[in-house]
Tab-separated table of C-alpha atoms and ligand atoms in Angstrom:
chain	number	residue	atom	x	y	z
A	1412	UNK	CA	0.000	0.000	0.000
A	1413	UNK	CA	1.573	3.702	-1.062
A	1414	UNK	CA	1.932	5.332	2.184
A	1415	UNK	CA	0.023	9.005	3.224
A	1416	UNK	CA	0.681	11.729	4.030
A	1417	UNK	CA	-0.380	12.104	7.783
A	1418	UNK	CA	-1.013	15.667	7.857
A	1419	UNK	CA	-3.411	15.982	4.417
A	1420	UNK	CA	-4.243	12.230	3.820
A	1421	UNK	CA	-2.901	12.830	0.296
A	1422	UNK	CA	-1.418	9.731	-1.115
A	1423	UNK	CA	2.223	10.093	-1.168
A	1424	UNK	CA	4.689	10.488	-4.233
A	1425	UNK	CA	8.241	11.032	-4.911
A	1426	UNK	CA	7.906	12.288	-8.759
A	1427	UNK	CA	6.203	15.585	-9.543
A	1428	UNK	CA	6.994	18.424	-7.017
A	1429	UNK	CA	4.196	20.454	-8.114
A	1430	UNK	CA	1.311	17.654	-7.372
A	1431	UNK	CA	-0.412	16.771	-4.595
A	1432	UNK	CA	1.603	14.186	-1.940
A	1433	UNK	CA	5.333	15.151	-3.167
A	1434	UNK	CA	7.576	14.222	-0.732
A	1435	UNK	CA	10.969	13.926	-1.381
A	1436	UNK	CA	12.732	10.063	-1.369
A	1437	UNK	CA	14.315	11.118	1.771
A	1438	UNK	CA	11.160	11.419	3.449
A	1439	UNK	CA	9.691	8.107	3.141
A	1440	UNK	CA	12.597	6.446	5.898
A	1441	UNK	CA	10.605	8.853	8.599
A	1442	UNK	CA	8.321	7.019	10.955
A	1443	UNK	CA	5.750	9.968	9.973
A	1444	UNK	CA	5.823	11.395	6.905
A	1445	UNK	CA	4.539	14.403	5.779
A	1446	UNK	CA	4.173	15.731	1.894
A	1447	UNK	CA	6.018	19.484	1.410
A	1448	UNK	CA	2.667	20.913	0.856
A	1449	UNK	CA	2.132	20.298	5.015
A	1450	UNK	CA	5.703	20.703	5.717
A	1451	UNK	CA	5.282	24.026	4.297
A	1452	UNK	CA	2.369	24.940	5.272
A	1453	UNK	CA	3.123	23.766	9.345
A	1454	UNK	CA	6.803	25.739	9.446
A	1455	UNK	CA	6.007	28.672	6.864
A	1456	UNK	CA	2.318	28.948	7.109
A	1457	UNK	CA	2.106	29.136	3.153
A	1458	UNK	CA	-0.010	27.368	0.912
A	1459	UNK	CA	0.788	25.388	-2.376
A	1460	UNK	CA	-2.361	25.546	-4.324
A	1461	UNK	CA	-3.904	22.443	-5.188
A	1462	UNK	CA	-5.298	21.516	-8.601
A	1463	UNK	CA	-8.291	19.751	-7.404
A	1464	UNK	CA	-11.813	20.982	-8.080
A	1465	UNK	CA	-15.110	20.999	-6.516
A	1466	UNK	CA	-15.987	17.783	-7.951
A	1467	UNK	CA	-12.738	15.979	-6.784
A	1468	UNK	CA	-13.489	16.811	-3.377
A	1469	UNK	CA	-17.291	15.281	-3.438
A	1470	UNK	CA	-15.981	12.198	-5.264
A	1471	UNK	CA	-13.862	11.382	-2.280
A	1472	UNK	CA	-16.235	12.008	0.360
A	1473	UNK	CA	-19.140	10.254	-1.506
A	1474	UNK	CA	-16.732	7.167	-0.824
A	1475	UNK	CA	-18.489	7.140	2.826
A	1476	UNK	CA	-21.871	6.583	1.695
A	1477	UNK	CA	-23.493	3.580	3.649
A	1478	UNK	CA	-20.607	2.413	5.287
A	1479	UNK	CA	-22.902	1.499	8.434
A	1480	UNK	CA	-20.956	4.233	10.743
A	1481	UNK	CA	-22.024	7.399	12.557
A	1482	UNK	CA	-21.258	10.734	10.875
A	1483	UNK	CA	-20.469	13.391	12.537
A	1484	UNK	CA	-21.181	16.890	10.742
A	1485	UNK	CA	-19.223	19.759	11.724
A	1486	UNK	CA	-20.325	23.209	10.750
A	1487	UNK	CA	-18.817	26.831	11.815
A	1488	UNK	CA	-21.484	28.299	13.600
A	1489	UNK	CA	-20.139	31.489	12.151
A	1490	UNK	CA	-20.559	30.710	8.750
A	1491	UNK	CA	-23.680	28.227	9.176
A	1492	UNK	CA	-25.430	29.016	5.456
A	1493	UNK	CA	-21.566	28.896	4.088
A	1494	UNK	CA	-20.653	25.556	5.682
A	1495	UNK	CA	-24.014	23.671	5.688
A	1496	UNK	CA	-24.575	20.101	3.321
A	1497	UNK	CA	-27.841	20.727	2.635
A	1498	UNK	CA	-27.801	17.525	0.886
A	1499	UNK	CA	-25.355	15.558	3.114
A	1500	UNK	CA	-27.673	12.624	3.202
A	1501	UNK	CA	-27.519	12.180	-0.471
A	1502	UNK	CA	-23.324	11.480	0.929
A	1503	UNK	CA	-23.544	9.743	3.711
A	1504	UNK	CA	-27.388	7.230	2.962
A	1505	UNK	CA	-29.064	6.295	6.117
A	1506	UNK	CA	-25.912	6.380	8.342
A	1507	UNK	CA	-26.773	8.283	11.876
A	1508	UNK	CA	-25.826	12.109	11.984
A	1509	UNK	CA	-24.291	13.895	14.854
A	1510	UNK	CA	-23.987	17.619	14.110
A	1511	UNK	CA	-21.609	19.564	15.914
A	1512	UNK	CA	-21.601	23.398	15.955
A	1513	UNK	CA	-18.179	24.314	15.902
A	1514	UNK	CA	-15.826	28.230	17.050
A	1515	UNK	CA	-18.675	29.053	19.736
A	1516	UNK	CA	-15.321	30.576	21.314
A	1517	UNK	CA	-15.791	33.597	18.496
A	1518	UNK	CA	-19.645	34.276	20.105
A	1519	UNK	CA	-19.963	37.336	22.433
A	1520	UNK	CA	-20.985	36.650	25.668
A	1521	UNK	CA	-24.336	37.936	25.505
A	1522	UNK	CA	-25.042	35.118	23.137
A	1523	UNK	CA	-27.428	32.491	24.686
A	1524	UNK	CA	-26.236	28.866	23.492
A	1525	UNK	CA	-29.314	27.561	23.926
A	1526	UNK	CA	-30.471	29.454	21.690
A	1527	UNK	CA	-27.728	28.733	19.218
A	1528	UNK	CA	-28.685	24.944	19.687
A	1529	UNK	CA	-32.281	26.069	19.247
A	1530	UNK	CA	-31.687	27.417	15.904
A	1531	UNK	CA	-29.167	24.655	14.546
A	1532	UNK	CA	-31.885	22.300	15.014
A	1533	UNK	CA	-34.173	24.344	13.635
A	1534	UNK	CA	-32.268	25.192	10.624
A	1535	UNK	CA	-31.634	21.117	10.149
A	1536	UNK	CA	-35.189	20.563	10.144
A	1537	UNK	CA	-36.462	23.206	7.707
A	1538	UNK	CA	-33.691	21.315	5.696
A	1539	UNK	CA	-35.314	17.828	6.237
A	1540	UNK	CA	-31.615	16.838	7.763
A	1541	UNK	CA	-32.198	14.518	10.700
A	1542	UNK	CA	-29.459	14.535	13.525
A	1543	UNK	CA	-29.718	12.275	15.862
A	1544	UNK	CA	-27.621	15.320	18.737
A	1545	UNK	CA	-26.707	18.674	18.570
A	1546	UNK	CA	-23.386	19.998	20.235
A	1547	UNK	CA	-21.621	23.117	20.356
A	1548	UNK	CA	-17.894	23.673	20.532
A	1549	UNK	CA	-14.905	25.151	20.121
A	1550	UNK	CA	-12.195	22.568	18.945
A	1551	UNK	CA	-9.848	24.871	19.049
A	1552	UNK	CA	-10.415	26.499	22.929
A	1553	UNK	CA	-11.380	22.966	24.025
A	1554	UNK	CA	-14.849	23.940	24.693
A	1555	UNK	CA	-17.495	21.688	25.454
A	1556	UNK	CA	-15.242	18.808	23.609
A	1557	UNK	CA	-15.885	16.154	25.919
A	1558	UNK	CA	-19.376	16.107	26.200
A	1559	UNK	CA	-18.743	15.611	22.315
A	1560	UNK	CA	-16.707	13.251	22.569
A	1561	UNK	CA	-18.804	11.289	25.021
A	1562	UNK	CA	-21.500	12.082	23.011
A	1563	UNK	CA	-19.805	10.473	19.433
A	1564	UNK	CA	-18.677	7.467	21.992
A	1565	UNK	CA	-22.119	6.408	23.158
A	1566	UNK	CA	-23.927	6.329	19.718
A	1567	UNK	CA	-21.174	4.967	18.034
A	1568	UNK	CA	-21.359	1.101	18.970
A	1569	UNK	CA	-18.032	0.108	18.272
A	1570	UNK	CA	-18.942	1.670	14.547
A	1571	UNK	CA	-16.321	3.669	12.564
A	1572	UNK	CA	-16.896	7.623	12.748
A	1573	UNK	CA	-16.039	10.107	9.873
A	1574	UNK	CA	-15.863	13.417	10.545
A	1575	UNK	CA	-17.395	15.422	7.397
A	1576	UNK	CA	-18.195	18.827	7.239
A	1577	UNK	CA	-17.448	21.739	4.383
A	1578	UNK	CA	-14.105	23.468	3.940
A	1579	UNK	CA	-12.859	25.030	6.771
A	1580	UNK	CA	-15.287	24.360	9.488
A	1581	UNK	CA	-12.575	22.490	11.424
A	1582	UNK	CA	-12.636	19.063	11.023
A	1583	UNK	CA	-9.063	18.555	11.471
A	1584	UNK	CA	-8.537	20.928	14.463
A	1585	UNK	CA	-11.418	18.648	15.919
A	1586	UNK	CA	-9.737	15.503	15.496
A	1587	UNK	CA	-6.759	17.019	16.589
A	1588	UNK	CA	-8.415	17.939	19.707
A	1589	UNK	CA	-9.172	14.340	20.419
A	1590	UNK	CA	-5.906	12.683	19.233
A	1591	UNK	CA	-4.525	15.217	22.062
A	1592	UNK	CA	-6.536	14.228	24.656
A	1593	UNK	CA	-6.049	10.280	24.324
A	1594	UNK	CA	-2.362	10.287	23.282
A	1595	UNK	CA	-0.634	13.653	24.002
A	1596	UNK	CA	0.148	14.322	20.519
A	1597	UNK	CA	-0.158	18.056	19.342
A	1598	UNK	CA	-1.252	19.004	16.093
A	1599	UNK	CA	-1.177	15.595	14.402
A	1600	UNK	CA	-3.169	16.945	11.449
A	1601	UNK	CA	-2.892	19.668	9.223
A	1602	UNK	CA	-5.264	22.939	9.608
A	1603	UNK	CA	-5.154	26.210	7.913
A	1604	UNK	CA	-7.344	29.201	7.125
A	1605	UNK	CA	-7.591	28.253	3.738
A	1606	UNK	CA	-9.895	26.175	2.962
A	1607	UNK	CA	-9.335	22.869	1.029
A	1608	UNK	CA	-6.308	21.913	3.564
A	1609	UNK	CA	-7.358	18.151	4.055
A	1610	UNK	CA	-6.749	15.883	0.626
A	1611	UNK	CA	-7.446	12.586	1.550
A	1612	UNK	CA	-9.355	10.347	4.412
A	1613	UNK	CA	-6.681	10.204	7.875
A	1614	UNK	CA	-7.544	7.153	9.663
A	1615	UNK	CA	-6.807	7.411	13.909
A	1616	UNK	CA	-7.451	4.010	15.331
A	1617	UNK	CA	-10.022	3.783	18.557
A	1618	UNK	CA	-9.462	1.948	20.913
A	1619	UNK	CA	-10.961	-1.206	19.486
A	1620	UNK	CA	-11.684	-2.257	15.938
A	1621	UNK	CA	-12.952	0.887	14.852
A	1622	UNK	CA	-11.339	3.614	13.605
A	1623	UNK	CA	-12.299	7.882	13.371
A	1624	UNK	CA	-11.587	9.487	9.659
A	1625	UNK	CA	-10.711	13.053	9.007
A	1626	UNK	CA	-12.491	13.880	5.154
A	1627	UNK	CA	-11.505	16.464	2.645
A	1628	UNK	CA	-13.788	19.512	2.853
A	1629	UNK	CA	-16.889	19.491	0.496
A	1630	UNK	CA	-16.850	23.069	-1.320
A	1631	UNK	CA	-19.603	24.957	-0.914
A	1632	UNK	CA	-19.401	27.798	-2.976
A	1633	UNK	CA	-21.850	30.247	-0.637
A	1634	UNK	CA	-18.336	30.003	1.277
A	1635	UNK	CA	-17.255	33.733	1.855
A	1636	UNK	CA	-13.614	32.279	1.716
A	1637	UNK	CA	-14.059	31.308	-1.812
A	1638	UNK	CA	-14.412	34.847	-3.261
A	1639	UNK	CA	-11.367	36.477	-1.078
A	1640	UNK	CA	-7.731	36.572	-1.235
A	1641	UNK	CA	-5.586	34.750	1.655
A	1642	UNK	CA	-4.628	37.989	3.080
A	1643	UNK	CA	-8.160	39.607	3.401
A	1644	UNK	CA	-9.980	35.753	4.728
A	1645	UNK	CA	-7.110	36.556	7.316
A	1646	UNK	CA	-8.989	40.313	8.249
A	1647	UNK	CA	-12.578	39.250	7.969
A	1648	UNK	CA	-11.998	35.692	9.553
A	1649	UNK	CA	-12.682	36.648	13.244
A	1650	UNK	CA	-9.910	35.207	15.482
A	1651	UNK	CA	-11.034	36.165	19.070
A	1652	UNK	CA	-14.480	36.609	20.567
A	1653	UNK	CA	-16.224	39.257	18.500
A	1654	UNK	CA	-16.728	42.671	20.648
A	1655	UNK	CA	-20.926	43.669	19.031
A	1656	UNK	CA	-20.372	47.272	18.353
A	1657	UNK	CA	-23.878	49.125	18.180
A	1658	UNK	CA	-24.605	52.117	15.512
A	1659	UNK	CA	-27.737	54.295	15.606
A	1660	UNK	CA	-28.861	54.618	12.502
A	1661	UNK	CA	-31.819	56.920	11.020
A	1662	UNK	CA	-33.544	55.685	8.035
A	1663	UNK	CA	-31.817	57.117	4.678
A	1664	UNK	CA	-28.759	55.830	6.144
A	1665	UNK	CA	-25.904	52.837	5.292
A	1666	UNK	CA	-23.595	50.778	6.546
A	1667	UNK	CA	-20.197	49.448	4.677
A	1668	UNK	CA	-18.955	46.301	5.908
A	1669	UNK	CA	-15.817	47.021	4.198
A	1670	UNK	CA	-16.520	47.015	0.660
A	1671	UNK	CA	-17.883	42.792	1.097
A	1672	UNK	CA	-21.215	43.566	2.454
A	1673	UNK	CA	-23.776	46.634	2.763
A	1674	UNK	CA	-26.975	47.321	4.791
A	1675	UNK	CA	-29.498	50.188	3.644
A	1676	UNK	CA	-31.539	51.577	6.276
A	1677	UNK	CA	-34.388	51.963	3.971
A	1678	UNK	CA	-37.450	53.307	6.593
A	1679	UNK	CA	-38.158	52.425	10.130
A	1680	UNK	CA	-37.091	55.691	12.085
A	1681	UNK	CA	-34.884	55.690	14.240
A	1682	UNK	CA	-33.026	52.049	15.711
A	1683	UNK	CA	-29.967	50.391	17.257
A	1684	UNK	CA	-28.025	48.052	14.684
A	1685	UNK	CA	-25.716	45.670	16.422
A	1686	UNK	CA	-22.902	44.486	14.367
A	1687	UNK	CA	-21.277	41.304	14.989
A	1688	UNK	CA	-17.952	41.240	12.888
A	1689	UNK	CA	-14.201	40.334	13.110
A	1690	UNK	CA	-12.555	43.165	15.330
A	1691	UNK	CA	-10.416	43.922	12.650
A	1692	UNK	CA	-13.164	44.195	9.728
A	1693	UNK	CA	-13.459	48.301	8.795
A	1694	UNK	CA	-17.529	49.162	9.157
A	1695	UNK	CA	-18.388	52.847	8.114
A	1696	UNK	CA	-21.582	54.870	8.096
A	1697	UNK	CA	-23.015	57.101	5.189
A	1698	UNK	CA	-25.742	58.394	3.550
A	1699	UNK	CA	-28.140	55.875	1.527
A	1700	UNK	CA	-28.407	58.536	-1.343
A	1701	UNK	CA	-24.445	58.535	-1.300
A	1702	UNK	CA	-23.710	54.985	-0.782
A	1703	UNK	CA	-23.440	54.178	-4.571
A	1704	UNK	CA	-20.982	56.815	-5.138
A	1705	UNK	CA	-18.484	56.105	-2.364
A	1706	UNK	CA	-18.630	52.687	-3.086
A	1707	UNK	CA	-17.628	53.111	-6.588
A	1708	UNK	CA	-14.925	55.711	-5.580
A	1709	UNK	CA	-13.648	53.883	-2.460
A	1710	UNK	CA	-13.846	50.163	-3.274
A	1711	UNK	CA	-10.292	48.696	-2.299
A	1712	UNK	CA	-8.804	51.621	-0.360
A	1713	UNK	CA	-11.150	53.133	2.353
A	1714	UNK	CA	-13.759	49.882	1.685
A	1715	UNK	CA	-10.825	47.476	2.435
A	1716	UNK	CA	-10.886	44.447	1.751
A	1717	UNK	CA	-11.446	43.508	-0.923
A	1718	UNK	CA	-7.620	44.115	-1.990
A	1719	UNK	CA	-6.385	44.177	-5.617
A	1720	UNK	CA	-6.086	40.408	-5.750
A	1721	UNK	CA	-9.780	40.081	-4.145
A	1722	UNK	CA	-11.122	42.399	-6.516
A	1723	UNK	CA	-10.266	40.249	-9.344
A	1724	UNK	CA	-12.751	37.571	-8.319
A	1725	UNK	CA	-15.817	39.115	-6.429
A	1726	UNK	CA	-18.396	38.848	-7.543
A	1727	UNK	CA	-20.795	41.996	-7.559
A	1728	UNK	CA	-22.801	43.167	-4.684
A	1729	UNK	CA	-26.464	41.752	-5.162
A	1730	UNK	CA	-28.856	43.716	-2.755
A	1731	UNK	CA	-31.646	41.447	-0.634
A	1732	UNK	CA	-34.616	43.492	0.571
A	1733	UNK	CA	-35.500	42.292	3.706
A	1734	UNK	CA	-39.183	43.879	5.951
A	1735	UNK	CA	-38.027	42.780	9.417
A	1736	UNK	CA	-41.526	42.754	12.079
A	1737	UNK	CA	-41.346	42.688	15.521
A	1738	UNK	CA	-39.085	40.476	16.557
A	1739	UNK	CA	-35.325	40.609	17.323
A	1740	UNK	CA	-33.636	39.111	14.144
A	1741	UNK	CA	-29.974	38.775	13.168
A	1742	UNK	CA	-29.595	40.042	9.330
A	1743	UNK	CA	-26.569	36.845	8.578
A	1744	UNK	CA	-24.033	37.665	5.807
A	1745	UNK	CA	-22.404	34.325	5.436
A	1746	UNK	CA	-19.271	34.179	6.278
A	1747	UNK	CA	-18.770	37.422	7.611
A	1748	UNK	CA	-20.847	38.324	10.364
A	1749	UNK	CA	-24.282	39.407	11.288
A	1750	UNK	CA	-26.172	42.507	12.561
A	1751	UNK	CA	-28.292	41.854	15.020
A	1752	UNK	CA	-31.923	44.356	14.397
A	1753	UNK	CA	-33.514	44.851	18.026
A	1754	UNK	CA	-37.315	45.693	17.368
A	1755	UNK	CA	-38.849	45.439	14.484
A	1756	UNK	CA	-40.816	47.203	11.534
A	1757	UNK	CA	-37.851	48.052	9.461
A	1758	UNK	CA	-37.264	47.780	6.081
A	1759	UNK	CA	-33.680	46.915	4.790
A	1760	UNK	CA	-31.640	46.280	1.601
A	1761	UNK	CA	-28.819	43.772	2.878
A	1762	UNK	CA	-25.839	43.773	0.258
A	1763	UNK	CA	-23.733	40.479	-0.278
A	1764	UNK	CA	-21.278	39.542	-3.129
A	1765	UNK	CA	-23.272	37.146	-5.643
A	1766	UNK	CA	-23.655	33.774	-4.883
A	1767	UNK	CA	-22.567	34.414	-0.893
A	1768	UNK	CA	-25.940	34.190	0.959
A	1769	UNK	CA	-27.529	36.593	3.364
A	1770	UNK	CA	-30.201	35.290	5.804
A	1771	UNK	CA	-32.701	36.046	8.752
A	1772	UNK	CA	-33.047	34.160	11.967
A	1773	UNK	CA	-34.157	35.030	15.578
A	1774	UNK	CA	-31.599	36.998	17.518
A	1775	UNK	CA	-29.338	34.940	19.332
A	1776	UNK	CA	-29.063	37.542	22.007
B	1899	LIG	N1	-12.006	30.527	16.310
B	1899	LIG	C1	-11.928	29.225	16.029
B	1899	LIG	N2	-11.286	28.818	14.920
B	1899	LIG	C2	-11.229	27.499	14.680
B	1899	LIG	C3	-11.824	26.536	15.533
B	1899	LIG	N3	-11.601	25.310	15.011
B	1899	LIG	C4	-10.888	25.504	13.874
B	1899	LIG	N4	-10.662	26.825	13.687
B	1899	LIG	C5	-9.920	27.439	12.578
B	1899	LIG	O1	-10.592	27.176	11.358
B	1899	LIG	C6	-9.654	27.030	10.292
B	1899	LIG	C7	-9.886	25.732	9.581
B	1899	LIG	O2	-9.589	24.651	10.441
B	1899	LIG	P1	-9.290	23.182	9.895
B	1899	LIG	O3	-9.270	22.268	11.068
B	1899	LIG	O4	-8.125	23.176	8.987
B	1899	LIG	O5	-10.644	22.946	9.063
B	1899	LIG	P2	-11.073	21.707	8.168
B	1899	LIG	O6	-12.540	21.563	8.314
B	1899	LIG	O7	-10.255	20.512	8.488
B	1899	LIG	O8	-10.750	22.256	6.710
B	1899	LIG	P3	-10.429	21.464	5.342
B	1899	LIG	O9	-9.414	20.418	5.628
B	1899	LIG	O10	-9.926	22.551	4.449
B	1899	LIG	O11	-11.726	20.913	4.865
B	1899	LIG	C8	-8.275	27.121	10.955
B	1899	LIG	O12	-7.802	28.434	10.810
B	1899	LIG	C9	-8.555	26.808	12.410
B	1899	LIG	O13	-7.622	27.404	13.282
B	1899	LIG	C10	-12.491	27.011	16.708
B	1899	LIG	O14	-13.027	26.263	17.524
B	1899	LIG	N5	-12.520	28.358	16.883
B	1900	LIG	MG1	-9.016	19.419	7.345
């Protein structure tokens, strides 16, 4: 059998440096070996594009379907329409589905994670997606991992376990998490901000016959991180717990999300907008009537990101009109935050580069 790479699951080969699984003949005499895409990408934090497309990706995670083992679905709770399967059954067949919300460590406190849990399930249902639990975490804080992990353990029955999930919603740091707590190993897996890290299926033996998998990504191409260069996923990808910063807006009046999103204050009077983005993500207030103009004028410098390389593959903004009633809501611009509308009877134009999805749900305040 060809050996793999253990941090990317990429089959290994010794003959063309710019494929997937190079490794050079020296490396094959290590106990572990890595391919120089994860060597680079562990000591330089830079990443060799792959030339694998969507389709590649699918075709090896379709390789799960009915394998008679429990799936556990991870999504990024801060990019749930971006990292959602809405057809992951049409993957996986009638295997049992554990979905794990994953980064609650980038929710502000006044966040209620009930009420996250709430509206996963929600969300799964109004998809017809049956999950058999619903947990929240934050691989990479350690938070709430072992009631996950206890939960994976008791409706597993001695079953394998693949962990599947889109790009980037941290599968690997998951697994990670766990190979850490039973062996001590650190950061057996690759992970990066860009999406796509994970080539091939990593197999981490239990403790009896059955083994976990770590699973390439499926692309889902409502995935913010698709349409942005490395350098501007690093601004808008929140890091840290996200500090809500209010504006008071009158009607007639807009907010810039940088120059990647846009909300129009059509009517409604006067009202609080709480804005839930990375710290580091530029918002700024204008006038509705001049929002068209200074867009145009300031797209890539004052509106930053996108940068130059970003520009070259956004799409356009595509406005959503949106009549919000009484309740709290959170306006959700996948992949890049959400603005959370306190009472209601407002009407809004929510802005979001084509193809990247804006949605409504109840606050989660
Ligand atoms: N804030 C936060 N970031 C996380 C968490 N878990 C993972 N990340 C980050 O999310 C990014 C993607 O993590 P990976 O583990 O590589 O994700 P993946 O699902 O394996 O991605 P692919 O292999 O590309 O499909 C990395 O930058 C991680 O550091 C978390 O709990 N909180
Ligand atoms: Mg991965």
């Amino acid at each position: 059998m060809k050996p793999i790479c253990q941090g990317c699951g990429a089959v290994i080969q010794t003959e063309d440096e710019s494929k997937i699984g190079y490794a050079p003949q020296s490396a094959l005499d290590r106990e572990v070996i890595i391919c120089k895409r994860c060597f680079r990408l562990k000591h330089y934090n830079e990443v060799q594009d792959v030339d694998l497309d969507d389709e590649d990706y699918l075709k090896m995670v379709k390789q799960i379907k009915n394998k008679n083992s429990l799936i556990v679905n991870i999504v990024d709770i801060f990019d749930f329409n971006g990292s959602f399967i809405p057809n992951l059954p049409k993957l996986t067949g009638k295997q049992p589905i554990i979905l794990i919300g994953n980064k609650v460590d980038l929710l502000p406190k006044s966040v209620n994670p009930n009420k996250v849990i709430q509206w996963l399930k929600s969300s799964c249902k109004s998809y017809g997606l049956q999950v058999e639990k619903v947990f929240l975490v934050s691989a990479a804080k350690g938070i709430g991992m072992k009631e996950a992990a206890r939960g994976i353990n008791s409706l597993r029955n001695g079953k394998d376990v693949y962990v599947v999930g889109s790009t980037n919603v941290g599968k690997s740091t998951f697994i990670n998490h766990l190979i850490h707590d039973f062996s001590g190993e650190k950061e057996a897996i690759t992970t990066s901000y860009f999406p796509g890290t994970t080539l091939g299926f990593i197999e981490i033996p239990l403790d009896d016959n059955g083994s976990l998998f770590d699973t390439p990504g499926v692309i889902n191409r409502s995935q913010m991180a698709h349409y942005v260069s490395k350098n501007d996923l690093k601004v808008i990808t929140p890091r840290k717990e996200i500090k809500p910063v209010v504006y008071q807006l009158n009607e007639g009046q807009t907010l810039f999300f940088a120059g990647l999103g846009r909300l129009d204050f059509e009517s409604g009077g006067r009202h609080s907008f709480v804005c839930h983005f990375s710290n580091e993500l530029y918002i700024h207030r204008t006038k509705l009537e001049q929002a068209d103009s200074l867009y145009e004028e300031h797209i890539g410098e004052l509106l930053s990101p996108p940068d130059e390389e970003t520009k070259q593959i956004l799409p356009p903004l595509v406005g959503h009109d949106l009549y919000i009633e009484n309740d709290k809501t959170d306006i959700v611009y996948s992949g890049l935050g959400w603005v959370t509308v306190p009472e209601g009877e407002v009407k809004i134009r929510a802005y979001a580069p084509k193809g990247v999805a804006i949605s409504i749900r109840p606050s989660l305040i």
